[in-house]
PDB file of C-alpha atoms in Angstrom:
ATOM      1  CA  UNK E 100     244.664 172.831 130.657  1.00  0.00           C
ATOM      2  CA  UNK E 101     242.796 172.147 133.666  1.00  0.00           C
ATOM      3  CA  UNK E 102     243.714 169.745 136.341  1.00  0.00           C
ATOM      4  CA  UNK E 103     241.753 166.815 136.895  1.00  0.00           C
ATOM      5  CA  UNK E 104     241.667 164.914 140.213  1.00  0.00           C
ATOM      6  CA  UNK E 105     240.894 161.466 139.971  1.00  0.00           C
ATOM      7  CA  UNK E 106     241.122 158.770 142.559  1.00  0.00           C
ATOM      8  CA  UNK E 107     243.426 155.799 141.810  1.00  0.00           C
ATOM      9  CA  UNK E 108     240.290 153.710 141.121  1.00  0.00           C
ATOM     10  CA  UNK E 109     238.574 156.272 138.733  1.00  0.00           C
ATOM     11  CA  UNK E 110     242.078 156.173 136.902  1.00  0.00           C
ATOM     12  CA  UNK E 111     242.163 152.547 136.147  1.00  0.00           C
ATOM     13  CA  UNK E 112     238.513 152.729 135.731  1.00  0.00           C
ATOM     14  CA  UNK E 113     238.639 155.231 132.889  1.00  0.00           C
ATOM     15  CA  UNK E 114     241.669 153.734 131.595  1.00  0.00           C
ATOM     16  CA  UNK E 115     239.497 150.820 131.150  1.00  0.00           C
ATOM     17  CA  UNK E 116     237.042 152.201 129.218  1.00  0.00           C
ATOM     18  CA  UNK E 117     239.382 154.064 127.143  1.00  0.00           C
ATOM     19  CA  UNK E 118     241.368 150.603 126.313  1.00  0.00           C
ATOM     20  CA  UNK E 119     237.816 149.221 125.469  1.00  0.00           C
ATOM     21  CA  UNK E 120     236.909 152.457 123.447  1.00  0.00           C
ATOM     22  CA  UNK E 121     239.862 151.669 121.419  1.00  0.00           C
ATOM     23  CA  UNK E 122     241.036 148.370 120.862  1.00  0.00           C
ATOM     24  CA  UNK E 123     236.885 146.584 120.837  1.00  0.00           C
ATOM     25  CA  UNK E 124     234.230 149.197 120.677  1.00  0.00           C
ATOM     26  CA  UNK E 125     235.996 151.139 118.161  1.00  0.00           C
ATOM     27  CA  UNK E 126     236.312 147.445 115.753  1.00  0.00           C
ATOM     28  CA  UNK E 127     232.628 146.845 116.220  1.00  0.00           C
ATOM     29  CA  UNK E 128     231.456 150.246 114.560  1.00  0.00           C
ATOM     30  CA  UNK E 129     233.873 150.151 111.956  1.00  0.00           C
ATOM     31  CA  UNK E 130     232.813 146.667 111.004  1.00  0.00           C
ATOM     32  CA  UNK E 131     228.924 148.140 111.607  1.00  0.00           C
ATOM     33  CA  UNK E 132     229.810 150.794 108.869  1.00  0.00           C
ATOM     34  CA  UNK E 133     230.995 148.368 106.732  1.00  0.00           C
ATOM     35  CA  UNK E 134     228.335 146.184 106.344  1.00  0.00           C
ATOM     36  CA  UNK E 135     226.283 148.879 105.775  1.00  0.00           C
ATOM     37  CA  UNK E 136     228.455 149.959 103.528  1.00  0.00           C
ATOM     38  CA  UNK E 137     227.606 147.025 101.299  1.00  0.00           C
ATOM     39  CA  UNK E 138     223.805 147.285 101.753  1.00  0.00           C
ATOM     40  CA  UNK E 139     223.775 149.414  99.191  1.00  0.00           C
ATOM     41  CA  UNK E 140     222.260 153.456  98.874  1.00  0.00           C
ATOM     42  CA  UNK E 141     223.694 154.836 101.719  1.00  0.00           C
ATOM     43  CA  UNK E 142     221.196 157.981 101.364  1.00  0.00           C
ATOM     44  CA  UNK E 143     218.531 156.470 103.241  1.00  0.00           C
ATOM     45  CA  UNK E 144     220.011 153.684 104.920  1.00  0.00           C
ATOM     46  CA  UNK E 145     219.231 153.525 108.468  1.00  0.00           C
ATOM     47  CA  UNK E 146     221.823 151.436 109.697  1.00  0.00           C
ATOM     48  CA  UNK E 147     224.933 153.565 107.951  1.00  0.00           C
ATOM     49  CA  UNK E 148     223.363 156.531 109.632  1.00  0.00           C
ATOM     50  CA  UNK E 149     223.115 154.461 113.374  1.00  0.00           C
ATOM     51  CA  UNK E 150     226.622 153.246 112.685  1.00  0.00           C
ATOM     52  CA  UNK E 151     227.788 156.486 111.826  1.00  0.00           C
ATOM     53  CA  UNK E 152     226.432 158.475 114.835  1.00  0.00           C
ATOM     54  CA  UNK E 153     228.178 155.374 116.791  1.00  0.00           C
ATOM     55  CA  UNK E 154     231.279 156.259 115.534  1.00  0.00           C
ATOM     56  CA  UNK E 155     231.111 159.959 116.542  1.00  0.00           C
ATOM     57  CA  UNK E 156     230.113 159.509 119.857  1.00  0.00           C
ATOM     58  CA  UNK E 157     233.241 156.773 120.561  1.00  0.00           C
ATOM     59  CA  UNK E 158     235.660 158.595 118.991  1.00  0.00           C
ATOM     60  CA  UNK E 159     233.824 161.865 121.027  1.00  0.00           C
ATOM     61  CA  UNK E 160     234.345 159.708 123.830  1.00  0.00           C
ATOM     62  CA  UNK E 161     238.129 158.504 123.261  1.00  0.00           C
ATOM     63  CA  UNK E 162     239.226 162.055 122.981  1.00  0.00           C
ATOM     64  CA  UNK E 163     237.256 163.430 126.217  1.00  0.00           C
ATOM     65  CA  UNK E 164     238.627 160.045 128.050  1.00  0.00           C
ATOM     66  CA  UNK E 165     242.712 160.593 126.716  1.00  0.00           C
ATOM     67  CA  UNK E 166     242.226 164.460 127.600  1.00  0.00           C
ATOM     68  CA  UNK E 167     241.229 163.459 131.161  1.00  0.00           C
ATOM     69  CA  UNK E 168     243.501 161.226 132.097  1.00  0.00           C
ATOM     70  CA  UNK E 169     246.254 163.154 130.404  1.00  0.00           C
ATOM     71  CA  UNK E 170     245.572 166.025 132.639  1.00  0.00           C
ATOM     72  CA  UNK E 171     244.584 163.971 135.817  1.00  0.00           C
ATOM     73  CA  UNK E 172     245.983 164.378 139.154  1.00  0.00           C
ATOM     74  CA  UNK E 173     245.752 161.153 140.986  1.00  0.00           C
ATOM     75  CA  UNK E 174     244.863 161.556 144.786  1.00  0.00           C
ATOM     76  CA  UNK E 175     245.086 159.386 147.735  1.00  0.00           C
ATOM     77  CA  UNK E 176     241.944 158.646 149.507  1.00  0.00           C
ATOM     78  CA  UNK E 177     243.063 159.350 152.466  1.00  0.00           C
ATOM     79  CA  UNK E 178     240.128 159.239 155.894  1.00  0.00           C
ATOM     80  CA  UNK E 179     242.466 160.198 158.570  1.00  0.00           C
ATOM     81  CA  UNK E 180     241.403 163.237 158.826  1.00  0.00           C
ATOM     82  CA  UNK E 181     240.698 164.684 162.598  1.00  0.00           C
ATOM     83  CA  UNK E 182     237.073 166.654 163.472  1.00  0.00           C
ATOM     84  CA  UNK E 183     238.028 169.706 162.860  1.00  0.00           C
ATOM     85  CA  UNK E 184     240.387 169.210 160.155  1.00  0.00           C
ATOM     86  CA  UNK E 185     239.385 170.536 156.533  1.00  0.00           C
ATOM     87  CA  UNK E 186     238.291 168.277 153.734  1.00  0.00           C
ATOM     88  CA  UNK E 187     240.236 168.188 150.592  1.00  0.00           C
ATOM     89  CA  UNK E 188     239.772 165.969 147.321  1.00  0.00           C
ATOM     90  CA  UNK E 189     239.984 162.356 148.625  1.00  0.00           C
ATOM     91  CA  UNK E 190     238.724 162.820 152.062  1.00  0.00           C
ATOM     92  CA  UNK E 191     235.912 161.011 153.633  1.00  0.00           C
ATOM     93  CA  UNK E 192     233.310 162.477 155.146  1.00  0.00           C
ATOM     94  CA  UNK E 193     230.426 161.534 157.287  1.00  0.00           C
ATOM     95  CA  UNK E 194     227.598 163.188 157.304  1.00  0.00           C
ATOM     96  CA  UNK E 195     224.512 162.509 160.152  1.00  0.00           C
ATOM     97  CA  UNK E 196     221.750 164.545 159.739  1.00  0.00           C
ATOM     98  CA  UNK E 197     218.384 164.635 162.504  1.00  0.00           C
ATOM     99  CA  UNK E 198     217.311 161.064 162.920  1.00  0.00           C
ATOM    100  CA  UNK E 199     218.543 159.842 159.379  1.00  0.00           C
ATOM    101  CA  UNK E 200     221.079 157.370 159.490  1.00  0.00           C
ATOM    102  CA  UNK E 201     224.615 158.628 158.735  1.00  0.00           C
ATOM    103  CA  UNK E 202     225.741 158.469 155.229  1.00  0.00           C
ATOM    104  CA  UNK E 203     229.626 158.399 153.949  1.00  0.00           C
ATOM    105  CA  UNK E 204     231.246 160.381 151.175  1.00  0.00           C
ATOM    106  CA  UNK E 205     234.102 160.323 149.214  1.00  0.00           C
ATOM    107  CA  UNK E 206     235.394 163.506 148.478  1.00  0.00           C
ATOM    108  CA  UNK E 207     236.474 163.396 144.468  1.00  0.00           C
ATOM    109  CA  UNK E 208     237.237 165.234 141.205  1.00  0.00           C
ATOM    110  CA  UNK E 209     233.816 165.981 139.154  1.00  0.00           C
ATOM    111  CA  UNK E 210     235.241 163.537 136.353  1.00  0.00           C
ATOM    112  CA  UNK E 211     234.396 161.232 138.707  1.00  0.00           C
ATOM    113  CA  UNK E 212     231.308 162.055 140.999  1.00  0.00           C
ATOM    114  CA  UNK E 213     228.417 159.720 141.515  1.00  0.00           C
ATOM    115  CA  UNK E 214     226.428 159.897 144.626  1.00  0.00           C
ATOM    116  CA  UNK E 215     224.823 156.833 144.029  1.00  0.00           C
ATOM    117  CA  UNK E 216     228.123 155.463 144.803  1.00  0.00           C
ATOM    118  CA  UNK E 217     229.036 157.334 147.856  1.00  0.00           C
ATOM    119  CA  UNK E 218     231.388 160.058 145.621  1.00  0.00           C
ATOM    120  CA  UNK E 219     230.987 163.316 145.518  1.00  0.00           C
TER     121      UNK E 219
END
């Protein structure tokens, strides 16, 4: 299996949403289904089929989320890095391009890029 880096924080933060996944989300659809369930004909009944699709994509979900953090690597942000030096997974780097103002990355695994939020 592949390794997955992960910062601490994207750790806990999947392990969140795993422990959500299973122990609320995964409640809510099955009680969804049910009362569908006892709407009657579930041939053509709309909210079986919504509730059902719900239910694949969490359990989808729980497997891609255990998978991950089964296999992550947890790395140490670490920004004392000199110029010069090369960047690894959990460096940060500053980047200053022309007259734009300078903008700082985390360096991360993909499971957990989002430039919005400075991690890349």
């Amino acid at each position: 299996m592949t390794t997955n880096f992960l910062t601490k924080e994207g750790f806990n933060k999947l392990q969140d949403e795993l422990d959500h996944l299973r122990t609320k989300k995964r409640q809510e659809v099955a009680d969804r289904l049910h009362e569908a369930m006892e709407g009657g004909e579930l041939i053509e009944n709309a909210e079986y089929e919504a509730a059902k699709n719900e239910q694949a994509f969490v359990e989808g979900r729980i497997q891609e989320l255990e998978i991950l953090l089964a296999t992550a690597q947890i790395i140490e942000e670490n920004g004392k890095h000199k110029k010069g030096d090369g960047v690894q997974v959990g460096s940060k780097v500053t980047i200053k391009e022309g007259n734009f103002e300078a903008e700082t990355f985390t360096i991360v695994g993909a499971a957990e890029a989002n430039p919005r939020e400075g991690k890349i």
